[in-house]
GROMACS .gro file of C-alpha atoms in nm:
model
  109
    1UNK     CA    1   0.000   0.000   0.000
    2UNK     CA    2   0.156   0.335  -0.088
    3UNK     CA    3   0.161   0.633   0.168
    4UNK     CA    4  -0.056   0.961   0.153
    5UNK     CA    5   0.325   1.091   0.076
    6UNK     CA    6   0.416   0.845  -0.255
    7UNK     CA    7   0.068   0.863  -0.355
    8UNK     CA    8  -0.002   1.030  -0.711
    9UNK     CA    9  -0.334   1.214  -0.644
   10UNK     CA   10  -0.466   1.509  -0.846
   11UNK     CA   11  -0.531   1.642  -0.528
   12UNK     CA   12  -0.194   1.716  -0.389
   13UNK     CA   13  -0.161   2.017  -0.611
   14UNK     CA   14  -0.243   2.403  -0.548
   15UNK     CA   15  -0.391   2.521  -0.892
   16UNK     CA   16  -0.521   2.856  -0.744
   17UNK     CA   17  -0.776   3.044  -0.963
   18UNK     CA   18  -0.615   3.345  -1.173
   19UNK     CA   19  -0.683   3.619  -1.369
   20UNK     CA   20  -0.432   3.627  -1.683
   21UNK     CA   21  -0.583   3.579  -1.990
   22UNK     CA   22  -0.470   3.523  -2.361
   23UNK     CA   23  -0.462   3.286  -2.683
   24UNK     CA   24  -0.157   3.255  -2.904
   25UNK     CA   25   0.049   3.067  -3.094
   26UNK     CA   26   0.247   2.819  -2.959
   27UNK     CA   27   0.637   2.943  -2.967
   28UNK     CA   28   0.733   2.648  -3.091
   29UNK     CA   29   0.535   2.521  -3.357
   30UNK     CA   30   0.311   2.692  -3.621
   31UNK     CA   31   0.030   2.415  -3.584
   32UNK     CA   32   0.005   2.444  -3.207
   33UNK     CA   33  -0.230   2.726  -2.965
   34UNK     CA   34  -0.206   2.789  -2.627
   35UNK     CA   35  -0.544   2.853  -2.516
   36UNK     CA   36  -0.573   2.907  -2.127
   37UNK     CA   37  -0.835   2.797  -1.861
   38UNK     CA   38  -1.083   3.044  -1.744
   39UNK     CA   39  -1.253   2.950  -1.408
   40UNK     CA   40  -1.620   3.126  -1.349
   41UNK     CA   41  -1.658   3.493  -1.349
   42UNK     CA   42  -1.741   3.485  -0.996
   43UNK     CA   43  -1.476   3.251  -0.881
   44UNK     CA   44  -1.202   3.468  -0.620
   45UNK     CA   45  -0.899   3.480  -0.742
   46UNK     CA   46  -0.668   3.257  -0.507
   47UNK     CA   47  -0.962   2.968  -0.420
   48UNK     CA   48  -0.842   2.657  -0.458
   49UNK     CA   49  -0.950   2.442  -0.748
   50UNK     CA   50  -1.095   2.061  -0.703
   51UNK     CA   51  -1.191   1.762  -0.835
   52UNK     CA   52  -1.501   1.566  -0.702
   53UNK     CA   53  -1.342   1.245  -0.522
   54UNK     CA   54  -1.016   1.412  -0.489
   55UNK     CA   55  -0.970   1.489  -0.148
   56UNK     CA   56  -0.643   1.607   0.048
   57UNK     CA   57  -0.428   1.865   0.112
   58UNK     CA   58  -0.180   2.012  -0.154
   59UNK     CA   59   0.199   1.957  -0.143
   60UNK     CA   60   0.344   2.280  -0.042
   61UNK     CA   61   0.661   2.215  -0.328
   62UNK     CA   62   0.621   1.930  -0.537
   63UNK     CA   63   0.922   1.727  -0.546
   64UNK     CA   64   1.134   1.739  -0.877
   65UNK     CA   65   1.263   1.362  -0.782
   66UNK     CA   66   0.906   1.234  -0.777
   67UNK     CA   67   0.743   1.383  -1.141
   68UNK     CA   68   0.440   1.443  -0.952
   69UNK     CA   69   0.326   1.650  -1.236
   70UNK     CA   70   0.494   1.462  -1.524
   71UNK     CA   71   0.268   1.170  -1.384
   72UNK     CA   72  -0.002   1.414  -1.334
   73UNK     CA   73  -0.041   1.606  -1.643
   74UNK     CA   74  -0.116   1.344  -1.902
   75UNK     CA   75  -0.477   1.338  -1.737
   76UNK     CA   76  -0.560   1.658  -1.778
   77UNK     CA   77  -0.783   1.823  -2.105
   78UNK     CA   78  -1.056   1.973  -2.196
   79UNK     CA   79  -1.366   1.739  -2.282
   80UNK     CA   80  -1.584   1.817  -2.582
   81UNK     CA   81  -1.783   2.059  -2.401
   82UNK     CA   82  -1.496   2.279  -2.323
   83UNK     CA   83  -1.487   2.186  -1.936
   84UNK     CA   84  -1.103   2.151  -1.827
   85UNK     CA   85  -1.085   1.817  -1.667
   86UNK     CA   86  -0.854   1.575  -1.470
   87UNK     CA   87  -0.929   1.201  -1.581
   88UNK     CA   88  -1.295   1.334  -1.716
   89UNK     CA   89  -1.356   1.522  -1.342
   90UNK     CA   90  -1.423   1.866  -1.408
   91UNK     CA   91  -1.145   2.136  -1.257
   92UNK     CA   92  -1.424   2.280  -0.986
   93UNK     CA   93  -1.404   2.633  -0.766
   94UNK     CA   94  -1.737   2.755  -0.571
   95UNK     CA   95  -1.826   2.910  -0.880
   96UNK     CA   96  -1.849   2.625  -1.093
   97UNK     CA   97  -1.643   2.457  -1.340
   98UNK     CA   98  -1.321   2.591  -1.532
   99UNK     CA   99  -1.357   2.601  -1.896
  100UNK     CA  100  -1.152   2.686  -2.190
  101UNK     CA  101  -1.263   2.879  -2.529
  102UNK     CA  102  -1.254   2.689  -2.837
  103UNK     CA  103  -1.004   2.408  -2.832
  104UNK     CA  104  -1.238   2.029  -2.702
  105UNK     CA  105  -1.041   1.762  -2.642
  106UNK     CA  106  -0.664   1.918  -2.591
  107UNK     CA  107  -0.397   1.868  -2.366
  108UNK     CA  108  -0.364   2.080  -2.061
  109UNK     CA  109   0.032   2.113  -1.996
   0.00000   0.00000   0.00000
């Protein structure tokens, strides 16, 4: 049985909700976009963001050795109705869901 520390859980990172907003191209590669996540209009800026059946405390540094978030990351995109998700669980504030613009089904890196 792995410990609450070794354990890969969505829930042991802070993704805070922000206000920064843009689209572009990706620096890299002419067929790419960076399209960022917008939480609700009403979320506050700082709240925590969830996932249903995720529950736990964030790490307060992720550890570089572990690849919490290389492990992490490949789970996370936006569904076909735009909702940013982790493993098909909606990215959740008091608000409501975080969504993205235009781009269903991508990778969120």
């Amino acid at each position: 049985m792995k410990s609450a520390e070794t354990e890969i859980s969505v829930s042991r990172l802070d993704i805070p909700v922000g206000l920064i907003k843009k689209v572009q191209k990706h620096p890299n590669a002419d067929s790419l976009y960076v399209e960022l996540v917008d939480p609700p209009s009403s979320a506050k800026v700082g709240e925590r963001v969830t996932f249903l059946g995720y529950s736990g405390e964030p790490d307060s540094v992720l550890n570089a050795k572990s690849k919490v978030w290389e492990k992490l990351q490949v789970d996370l995109q936006s569904n076909k109705v735009l909702v940013a998700c982790y493993k098909d669980v909606p990215f959740t504030t008091s608000a409501g869901v975080c969504k993205v613009s235009s781009i269903t089904n991508g990778a969120i890196r």
